[in-house]
Short mmCIF file of C-alpha atoms in Angstrom, two decimals:
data_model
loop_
_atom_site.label_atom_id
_atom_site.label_comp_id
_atom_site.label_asym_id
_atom_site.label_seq_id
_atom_site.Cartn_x
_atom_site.Cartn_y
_atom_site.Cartn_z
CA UNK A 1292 11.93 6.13 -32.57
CA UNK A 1293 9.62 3.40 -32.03
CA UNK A 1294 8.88 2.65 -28.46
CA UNK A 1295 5.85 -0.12 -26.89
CA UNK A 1296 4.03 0.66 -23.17
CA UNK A 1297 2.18 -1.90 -21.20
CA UNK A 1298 -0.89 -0.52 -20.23
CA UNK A 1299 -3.33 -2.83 -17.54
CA UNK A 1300 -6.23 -1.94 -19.76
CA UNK A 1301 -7.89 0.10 -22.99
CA UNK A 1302 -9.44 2.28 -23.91
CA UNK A 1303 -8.31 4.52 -20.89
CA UNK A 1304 -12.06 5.71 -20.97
CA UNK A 1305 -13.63 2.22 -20.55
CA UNK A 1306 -11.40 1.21 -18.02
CA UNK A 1307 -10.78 3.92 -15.53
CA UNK A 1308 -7.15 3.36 -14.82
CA UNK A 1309 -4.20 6.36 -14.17
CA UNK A 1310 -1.23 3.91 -15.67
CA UNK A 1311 -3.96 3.89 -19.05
CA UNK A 1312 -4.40 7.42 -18.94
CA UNK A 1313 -0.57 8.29 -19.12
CA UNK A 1314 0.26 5.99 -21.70
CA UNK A 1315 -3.08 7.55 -23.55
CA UNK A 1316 -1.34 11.42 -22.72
CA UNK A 1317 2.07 10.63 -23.52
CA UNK A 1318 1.35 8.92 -26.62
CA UNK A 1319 -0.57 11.76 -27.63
CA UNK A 1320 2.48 14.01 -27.13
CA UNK A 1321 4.97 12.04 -28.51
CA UNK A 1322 3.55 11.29 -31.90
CA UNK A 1323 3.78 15.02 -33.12
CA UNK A 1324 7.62 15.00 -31.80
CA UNK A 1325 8.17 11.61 -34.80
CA UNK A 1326 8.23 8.96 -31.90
CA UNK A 1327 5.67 6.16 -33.04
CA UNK A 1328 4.18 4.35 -29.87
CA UNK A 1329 2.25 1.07 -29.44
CA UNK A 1330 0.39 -0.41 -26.51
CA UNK A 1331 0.37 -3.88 -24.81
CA UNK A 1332 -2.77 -4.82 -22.62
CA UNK A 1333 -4.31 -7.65 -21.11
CA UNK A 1334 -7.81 -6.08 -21.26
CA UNK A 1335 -9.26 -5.57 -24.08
CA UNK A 1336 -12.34 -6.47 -25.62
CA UNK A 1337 -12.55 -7.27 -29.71
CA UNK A 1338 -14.83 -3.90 -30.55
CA UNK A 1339 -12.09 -1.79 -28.74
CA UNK A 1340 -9.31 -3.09 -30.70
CA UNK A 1341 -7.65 -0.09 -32.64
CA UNK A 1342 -3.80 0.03 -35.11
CA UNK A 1343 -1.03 0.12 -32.60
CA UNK A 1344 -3.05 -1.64 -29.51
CA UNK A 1345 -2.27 -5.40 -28.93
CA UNK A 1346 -3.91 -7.79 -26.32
CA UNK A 1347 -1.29 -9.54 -24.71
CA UNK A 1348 -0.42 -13.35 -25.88
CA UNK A 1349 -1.66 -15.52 -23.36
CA UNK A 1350 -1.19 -19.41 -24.42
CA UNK A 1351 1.15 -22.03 -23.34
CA UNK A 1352 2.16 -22.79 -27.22
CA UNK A 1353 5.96 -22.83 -27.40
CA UNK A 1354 6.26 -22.41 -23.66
CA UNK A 1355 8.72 -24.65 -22.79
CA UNK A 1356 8.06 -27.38 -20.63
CA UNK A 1357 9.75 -26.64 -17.58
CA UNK A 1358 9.23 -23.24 -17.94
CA UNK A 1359 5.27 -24.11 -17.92
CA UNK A 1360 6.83 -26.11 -14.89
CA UNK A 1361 8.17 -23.23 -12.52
CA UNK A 1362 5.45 -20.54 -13.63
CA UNK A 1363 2.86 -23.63 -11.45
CA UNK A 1364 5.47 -24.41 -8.91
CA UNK A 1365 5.82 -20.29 -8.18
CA UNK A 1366 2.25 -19.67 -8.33
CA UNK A 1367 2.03 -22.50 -5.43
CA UNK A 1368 4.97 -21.08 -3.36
CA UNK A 1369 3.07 -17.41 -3.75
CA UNK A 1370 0.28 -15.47 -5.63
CA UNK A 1371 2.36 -12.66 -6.44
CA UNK A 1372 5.25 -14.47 -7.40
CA UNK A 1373 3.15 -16.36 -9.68
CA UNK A 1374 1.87 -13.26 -11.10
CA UNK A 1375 4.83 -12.11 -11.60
CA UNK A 1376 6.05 -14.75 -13.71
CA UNK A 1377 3.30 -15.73 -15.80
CA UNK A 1378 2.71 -11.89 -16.65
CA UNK A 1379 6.07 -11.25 -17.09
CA UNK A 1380 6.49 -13.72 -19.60
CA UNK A 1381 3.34 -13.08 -21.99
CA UNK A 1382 4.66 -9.23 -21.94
CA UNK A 1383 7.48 -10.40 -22.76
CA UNK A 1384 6.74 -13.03 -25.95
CA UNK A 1385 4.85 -9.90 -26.68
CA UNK A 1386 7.06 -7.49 -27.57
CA UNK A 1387 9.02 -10.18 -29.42
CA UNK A 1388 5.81 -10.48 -31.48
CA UNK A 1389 5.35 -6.87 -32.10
CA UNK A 1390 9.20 -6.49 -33.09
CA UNK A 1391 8.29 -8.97 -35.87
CA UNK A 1392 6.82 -5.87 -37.64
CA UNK A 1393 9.48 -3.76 -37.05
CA UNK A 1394 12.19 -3.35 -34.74
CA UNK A 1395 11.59 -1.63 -30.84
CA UNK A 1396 13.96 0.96 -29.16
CA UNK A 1397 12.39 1.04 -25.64
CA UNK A 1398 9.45 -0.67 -23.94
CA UNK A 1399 8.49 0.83 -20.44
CA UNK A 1400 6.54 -0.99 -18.36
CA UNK A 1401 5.11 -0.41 -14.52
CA UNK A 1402 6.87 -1.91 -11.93
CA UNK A 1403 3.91 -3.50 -10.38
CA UNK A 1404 4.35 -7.43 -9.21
CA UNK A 1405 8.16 -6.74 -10.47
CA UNK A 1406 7.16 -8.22 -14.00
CA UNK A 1407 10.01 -6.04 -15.70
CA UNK A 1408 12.76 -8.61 -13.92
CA UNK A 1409 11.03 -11.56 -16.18
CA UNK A 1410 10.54 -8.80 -19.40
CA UNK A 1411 13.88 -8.30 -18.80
CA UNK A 1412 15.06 -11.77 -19.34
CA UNK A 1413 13.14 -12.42 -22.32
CA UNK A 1414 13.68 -9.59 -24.78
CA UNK A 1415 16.50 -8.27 -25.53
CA UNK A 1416 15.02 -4.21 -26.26
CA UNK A 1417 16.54 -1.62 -23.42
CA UNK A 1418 13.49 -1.86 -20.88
CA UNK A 1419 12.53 1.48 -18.72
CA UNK A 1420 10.31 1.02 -15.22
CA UNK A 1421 8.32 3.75 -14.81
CA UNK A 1422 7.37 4.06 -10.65
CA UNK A 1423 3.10 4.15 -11.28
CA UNK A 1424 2.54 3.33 -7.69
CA UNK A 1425 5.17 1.25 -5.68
CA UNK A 1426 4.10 -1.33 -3.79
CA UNK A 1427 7.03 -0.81 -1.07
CA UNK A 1428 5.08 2.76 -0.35
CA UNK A 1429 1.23 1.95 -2.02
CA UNK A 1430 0.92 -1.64 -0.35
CA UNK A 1431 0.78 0.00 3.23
CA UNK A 1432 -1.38 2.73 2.35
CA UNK A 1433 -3.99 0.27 0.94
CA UNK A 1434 -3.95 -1.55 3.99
CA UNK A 1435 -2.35 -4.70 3.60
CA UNK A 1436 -0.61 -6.68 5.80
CA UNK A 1437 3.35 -6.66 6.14
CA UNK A 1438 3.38 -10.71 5.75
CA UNK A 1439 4.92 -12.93 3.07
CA UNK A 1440 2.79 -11.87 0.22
CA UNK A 1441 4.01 -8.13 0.60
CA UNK A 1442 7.66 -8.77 0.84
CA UNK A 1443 7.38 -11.30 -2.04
CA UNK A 1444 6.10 -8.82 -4.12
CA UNK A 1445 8.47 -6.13 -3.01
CA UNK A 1446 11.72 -8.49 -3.51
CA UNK A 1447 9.84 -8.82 -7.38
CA UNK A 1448 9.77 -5.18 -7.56
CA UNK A 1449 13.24 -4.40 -6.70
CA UNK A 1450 14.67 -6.66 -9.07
CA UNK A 1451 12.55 -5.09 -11.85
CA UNK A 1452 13.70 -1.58 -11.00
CA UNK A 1453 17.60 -2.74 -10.11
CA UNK A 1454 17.69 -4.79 -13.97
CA UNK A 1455 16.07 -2.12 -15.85
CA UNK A 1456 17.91 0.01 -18.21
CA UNK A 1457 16.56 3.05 -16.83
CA UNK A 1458 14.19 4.40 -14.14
CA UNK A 1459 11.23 7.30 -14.85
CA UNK A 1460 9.14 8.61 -12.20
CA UNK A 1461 6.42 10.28 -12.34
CA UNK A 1462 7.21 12.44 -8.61
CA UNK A 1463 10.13 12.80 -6.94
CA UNK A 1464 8.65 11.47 -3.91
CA UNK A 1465 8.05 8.10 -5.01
CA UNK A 1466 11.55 7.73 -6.56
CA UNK A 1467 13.09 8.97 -3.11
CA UNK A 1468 10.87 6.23 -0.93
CA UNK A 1469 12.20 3.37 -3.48
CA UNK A 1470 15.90 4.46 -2.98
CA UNK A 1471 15.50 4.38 0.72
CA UNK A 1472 13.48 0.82 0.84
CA UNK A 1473 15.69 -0.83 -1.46
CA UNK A 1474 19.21 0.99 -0.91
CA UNK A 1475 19.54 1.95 -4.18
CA UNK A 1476 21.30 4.92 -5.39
CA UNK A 1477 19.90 4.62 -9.13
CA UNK A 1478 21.83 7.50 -10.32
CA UNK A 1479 19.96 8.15 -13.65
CA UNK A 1480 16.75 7.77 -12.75
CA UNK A 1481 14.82 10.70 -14.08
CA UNK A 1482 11.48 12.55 -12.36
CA UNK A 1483 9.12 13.09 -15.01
CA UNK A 1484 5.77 14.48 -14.23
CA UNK A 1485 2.48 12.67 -15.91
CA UNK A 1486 0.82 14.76 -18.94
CA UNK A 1487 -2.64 15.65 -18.57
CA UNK A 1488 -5.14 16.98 -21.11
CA UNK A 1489 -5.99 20.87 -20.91
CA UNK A 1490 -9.97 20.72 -21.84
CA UNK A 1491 -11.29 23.66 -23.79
CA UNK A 1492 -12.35 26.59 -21.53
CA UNK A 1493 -16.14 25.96 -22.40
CA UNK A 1494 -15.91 22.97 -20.20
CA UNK A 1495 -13.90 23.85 -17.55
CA UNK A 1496 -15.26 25.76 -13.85
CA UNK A 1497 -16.70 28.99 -13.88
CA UNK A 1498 -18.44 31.07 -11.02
CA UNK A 1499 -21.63 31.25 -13.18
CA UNK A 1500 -22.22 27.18 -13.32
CA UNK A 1501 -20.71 26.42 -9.94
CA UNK A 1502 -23.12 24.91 -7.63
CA UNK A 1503 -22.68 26.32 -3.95
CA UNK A 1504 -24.37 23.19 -2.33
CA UNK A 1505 -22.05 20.14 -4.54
CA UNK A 1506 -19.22 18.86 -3.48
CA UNK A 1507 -17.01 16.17 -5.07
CA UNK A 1508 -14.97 13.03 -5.02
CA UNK A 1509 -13.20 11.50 -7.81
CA UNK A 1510 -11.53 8.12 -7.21
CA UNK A 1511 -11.96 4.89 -5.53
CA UNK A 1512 -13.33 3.77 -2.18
CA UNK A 1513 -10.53 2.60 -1.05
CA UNK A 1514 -8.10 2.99 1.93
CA UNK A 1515 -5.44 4.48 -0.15
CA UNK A 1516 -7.78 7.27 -1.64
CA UNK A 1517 -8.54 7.92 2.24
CA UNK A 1518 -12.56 7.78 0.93
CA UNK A 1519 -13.39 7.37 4.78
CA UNK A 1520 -11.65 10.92 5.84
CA UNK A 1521 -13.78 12.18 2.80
CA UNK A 1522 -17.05 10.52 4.11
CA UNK A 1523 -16.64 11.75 8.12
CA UNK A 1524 -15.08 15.36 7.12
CA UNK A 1525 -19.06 15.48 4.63
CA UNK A 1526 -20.87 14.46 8.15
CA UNK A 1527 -19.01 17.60 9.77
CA UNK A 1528 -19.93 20.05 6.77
CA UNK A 1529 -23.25 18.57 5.91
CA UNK A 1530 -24.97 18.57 9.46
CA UNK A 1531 -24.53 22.62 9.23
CA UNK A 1532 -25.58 23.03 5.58
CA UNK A 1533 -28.99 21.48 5.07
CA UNK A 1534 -28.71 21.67 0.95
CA UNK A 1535 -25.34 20.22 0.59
CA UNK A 1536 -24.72 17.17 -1.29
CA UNK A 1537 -21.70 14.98 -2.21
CA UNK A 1538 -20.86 13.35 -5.56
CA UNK A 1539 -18.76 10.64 -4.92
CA UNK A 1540 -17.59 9.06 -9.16
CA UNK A 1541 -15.54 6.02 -8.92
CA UNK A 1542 -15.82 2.01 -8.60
CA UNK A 1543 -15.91 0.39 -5.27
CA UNK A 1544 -13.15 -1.29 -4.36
CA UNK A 1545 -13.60 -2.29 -0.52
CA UNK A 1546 -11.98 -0.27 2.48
CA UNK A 1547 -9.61 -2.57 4.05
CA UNK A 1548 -9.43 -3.01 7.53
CA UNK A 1549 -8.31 -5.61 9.55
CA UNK A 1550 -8.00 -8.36 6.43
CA UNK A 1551 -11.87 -7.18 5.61
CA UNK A 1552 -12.89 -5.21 2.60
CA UNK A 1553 -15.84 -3.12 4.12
CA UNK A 1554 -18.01 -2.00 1.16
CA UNK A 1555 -19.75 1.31 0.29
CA UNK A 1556 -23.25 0.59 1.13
CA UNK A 1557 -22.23 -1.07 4.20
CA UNK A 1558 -19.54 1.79 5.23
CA UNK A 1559 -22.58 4.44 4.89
CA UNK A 1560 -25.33 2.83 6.39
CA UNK A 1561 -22.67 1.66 9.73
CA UNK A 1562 -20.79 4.97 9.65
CA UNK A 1563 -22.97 7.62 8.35
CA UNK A 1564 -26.31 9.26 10.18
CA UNK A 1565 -29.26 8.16 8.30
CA UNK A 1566 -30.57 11.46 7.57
CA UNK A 1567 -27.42 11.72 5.43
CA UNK A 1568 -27.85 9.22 3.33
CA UNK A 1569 -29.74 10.62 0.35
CA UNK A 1570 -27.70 13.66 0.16
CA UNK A 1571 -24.84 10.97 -0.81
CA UNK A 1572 -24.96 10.17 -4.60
CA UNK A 1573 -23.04 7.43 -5.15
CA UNK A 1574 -21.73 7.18 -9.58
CA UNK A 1575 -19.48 4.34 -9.11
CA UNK A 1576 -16.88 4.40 -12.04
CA UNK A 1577 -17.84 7.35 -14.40
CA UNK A 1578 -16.59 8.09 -17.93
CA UNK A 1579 -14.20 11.38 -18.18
CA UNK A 1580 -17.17 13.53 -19.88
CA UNK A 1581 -19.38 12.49 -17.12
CA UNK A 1582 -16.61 13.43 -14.50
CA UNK A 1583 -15.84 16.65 -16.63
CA UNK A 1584 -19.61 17.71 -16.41
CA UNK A 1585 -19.27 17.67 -12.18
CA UNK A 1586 -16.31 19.21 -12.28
CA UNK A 1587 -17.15 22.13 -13.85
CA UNK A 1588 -19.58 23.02 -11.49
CA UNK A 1589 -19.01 21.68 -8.37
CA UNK A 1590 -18.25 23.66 -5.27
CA UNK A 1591 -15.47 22.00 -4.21
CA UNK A 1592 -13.45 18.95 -5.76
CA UNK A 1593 -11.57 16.95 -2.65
CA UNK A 1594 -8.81 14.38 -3.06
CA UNK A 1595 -8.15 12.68 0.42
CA UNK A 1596 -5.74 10.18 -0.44
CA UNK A 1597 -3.67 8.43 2.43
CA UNK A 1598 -0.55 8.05 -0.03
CA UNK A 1599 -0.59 9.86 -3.97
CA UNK A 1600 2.38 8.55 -6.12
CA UNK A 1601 1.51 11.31 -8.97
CA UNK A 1602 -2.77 11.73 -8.79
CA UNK A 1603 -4.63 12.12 -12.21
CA UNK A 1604 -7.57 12.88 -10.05
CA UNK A 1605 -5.54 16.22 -8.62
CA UNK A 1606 -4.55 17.17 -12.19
CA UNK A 1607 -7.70 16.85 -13.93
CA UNK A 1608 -9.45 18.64 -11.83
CA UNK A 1609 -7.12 21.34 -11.50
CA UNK A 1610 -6.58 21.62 -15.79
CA UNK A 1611 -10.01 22.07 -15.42
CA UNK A 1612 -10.39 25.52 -12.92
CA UNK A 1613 -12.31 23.19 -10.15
CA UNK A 1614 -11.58 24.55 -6.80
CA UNK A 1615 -9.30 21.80 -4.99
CA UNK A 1616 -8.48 20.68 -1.93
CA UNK A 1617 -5.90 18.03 -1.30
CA UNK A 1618 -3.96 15.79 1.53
CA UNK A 1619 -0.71 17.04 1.80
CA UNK A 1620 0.81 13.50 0.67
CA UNK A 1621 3.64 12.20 -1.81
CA UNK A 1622 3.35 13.77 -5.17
CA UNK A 1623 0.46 15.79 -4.16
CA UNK A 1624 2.73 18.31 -2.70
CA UNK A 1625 4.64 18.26 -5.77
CA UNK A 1626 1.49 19.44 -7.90
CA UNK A 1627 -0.27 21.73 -5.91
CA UNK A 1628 1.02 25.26 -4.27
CA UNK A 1629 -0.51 25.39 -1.35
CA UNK A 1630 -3.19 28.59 -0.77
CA UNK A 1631 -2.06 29.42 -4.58
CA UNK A 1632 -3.56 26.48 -6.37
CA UNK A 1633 -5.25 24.64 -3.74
CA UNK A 1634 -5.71 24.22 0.00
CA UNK A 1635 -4.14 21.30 1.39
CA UNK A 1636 -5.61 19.31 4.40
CA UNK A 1637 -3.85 17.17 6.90
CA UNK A 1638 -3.89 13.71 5.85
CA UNK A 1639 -6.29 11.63 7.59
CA UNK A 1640 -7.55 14.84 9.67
CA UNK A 1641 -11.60 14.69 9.11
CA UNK A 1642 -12.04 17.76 11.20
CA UNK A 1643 -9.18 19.77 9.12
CA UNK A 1644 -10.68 18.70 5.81
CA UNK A 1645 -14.19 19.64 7.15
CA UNK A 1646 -12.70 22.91 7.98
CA UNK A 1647 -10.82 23.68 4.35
CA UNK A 1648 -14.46 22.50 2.45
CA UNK A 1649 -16.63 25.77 4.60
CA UNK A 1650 -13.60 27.66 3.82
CA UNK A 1651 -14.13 27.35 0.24
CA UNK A 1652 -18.05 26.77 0.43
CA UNK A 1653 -18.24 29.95 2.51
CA UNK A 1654 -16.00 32.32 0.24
CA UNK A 1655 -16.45 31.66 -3.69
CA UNK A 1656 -14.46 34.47 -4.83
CA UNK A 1657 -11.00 32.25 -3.14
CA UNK A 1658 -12.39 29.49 -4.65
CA UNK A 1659 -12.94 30.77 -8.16
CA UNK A 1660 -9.16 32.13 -8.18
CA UNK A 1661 -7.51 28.59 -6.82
CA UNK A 1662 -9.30 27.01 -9.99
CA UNK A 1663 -7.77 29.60 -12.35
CA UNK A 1664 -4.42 29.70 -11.41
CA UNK A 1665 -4.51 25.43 -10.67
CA UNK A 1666 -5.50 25.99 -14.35
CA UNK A 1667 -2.80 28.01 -15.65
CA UNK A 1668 -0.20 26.46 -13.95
CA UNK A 1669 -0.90 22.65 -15.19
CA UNK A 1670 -0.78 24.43 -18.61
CA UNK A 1671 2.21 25.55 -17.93
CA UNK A 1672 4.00 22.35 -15.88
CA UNK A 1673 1.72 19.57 -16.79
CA UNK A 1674 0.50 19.83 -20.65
CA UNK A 1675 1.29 16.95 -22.68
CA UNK A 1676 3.68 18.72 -25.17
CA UNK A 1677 5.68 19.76 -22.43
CA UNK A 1678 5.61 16.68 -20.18
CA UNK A 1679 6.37 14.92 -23.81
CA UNK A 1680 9.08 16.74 -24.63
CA UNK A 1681 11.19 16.02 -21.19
CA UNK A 1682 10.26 11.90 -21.91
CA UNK A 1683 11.59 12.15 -25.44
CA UNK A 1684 15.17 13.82 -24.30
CA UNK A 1685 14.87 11.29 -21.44
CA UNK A 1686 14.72 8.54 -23.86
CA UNK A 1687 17.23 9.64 -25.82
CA UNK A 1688 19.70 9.38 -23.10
CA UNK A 1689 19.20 5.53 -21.87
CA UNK A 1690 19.32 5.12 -25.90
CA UNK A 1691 22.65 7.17 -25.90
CA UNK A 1692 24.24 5.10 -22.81
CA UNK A 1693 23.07 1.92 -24.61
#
């Protein structure tokens, strides 16, 4: 079987991205089962180019004319409409290009600015639209506006998930929020957890390198990772513990609010008592060793999304034995087991967060034993033999009703 993903960037390691780090995992798991796999990205620079990764085509030779036409005309009528079209098209002269070496029998892309419904039109390989992050459920979370822009993009995304040959996602959350929105029943649409990589136990959490006064945060400052909750629920712990610090590893992105993005910096020094301030230490986007080092000895790791689709964040951390505490949100609640492998928090609740982090903080021998079981159990649920072997049968089937 020969089968081609669209990825948004590469390596997943230079370009801190959760749709990269799938492809990276299931790739990785498929190859041993005889399924080769190659990857389509429009970010990649020329000393990251390795065999089976392609930059996507991007020139107007042998575009037709009117084509070249509409692709303008849509980008004037809307952004994401012209984002759609444009993108969907390179992806799909793409494929055609990589099918010159050798035929395809599935390309799965993301549903994201509903690119499959161009993809769709311009190959002729069974296409599969895996549900990364919805924009129908995502889009609000983030903060955005419910004007023309977001129902342009969601009409885009439901005619990429109603054409494709088959549906994957990655919680069963997610796939029951797009049935509702769009009213569709999409009977063989299969929940397929993302892989994650089990790191050796030398690198993973352990009572003898955890440090008592860390704390932290892996993702973006965003709305949807709910990095404000994370940053008030710190003010209600910290003012109590003297010592205690927060690691906060990810690129800023802007909180949202009211058509503003409101920056880090800015955020801290308006929202957060000065004396705070140096006990924040603020990484920005962090390579996965760097993130692995924290994790193995931080206190407590906190994911305080607003909305989760899946959450690589949740996962890694938990492969890794690091003491967890999550919202109770989408997928989340389909990863963690609640007082077993993690606490879970009320989204949004600063004050219950605050409360779960001197729960852990205050008893170490709890939070030790979440991080082993949260261990064993993505081992068990989550490794990327296992999670590789459901996609291959899944495969197999849209190929079968093809």
């Amino acid at each position: 079987m020969r089968v081609a993903f669209l990825s948004p960037s590469w390596p997943p390691d230079r370009f801190p991205n959760g749709i990269a780090s799938y492809v990276s995992a299931i790739r990785s798991g498929l190859a041993p089962l005889g399924v080769e796999s190659l990857v389509l990205t429009s970010a990649l620079r020329e000393e990251d180019a390795v065999a089976g990764v392609s930059r996507l085509l991007d020139s107007d030779e042998g575009r037709p004319f009117g084509l070249r036409l509409w692709q303008r005309v849509a980008g004037t009528l809307s952004i994401n409409l012209g984002i759609q079209q444009n993108l969907g098209y390179r992806v799909g002269q793409s494929v055609k290009a990589l099918e010159a070496s050798g035929p395809l029998d599935l390309v799965e892309v993301e549903e994201t600015f509903g690119i499959g419904a161009v993809v769709h039109r311009e190959i002729n390989t069974p296409l599969i639209v895996r549900l990364h992050g919805p924009w129908c459920v995502v889009g609000g979370a983030l903060g955005y506006a419910r004007d023309k822009e977001f129902w342009v993009r969601c009409a885009a995304e439901f005619h990429a998930i109603r054409r494709a040959a088959a549906v994957s996602s990655p919680s069963q959350d997610a796939l029951d929020r797009v049935r509702k929105m769009y009213r569709l029943d999409l009977p063989d649409a299969r929940v397929i957890p993302n892989p994650v990589p089990i790191p050796d136990a030398g690198l993973c959490f352990t009572t003898d390198k955890r440090d008592p006064d860390t704390i932290l945060f892996v993702g973006r400052f965003d709305r949807v990772k709910g990095a404000d909750t994370l940053l008030q629920a710190f003010v209600r712990v910290a003012r109590g513990r003297p010592s205690l610090r927060l690691i906060f590893m990810g690129p800023d992105n802007g909180l949202l609010e009211n058509g503003r993005a409101v920056r880090f910096e800015e955020y801290i020094r308006e929202r957060v008592p000065s004396a705070l301030h140096e006990r924040i230490d603020f990484r920005g986007a962090s390579t996965a060793a760097e993130i692995g080092i924290e994790r193995a000895r931080a206190a407590v790791t906190i994911v305080s999304s607003r909305y989760e689709t899946f959450c690589f964040a949740a996962l890694e951390a938990m492969a890794a034995g690091s003491p967890l505490i999550a919202a109770r949100v989408g997928g989340l609640r389909e990863i963690i087991r609640d007082e077993e492998t993690g606490l879970f928090f009320e989204a949004e609740n600063d004050s219950d967060l605050a409360s779960k982090i001197e729960r852990l903080l205050d008893d170490p021998g709890l939070a030790a034993k979440l991080g082993a079981s949260a261990r064993l159990h993505v081992a068990k649920y989550f490794s990327k033999d296992v999670v590789a072997a459901q996609t291959l049968e899944f495969y197999r089937s849209v190929l079968a009703q093809g």
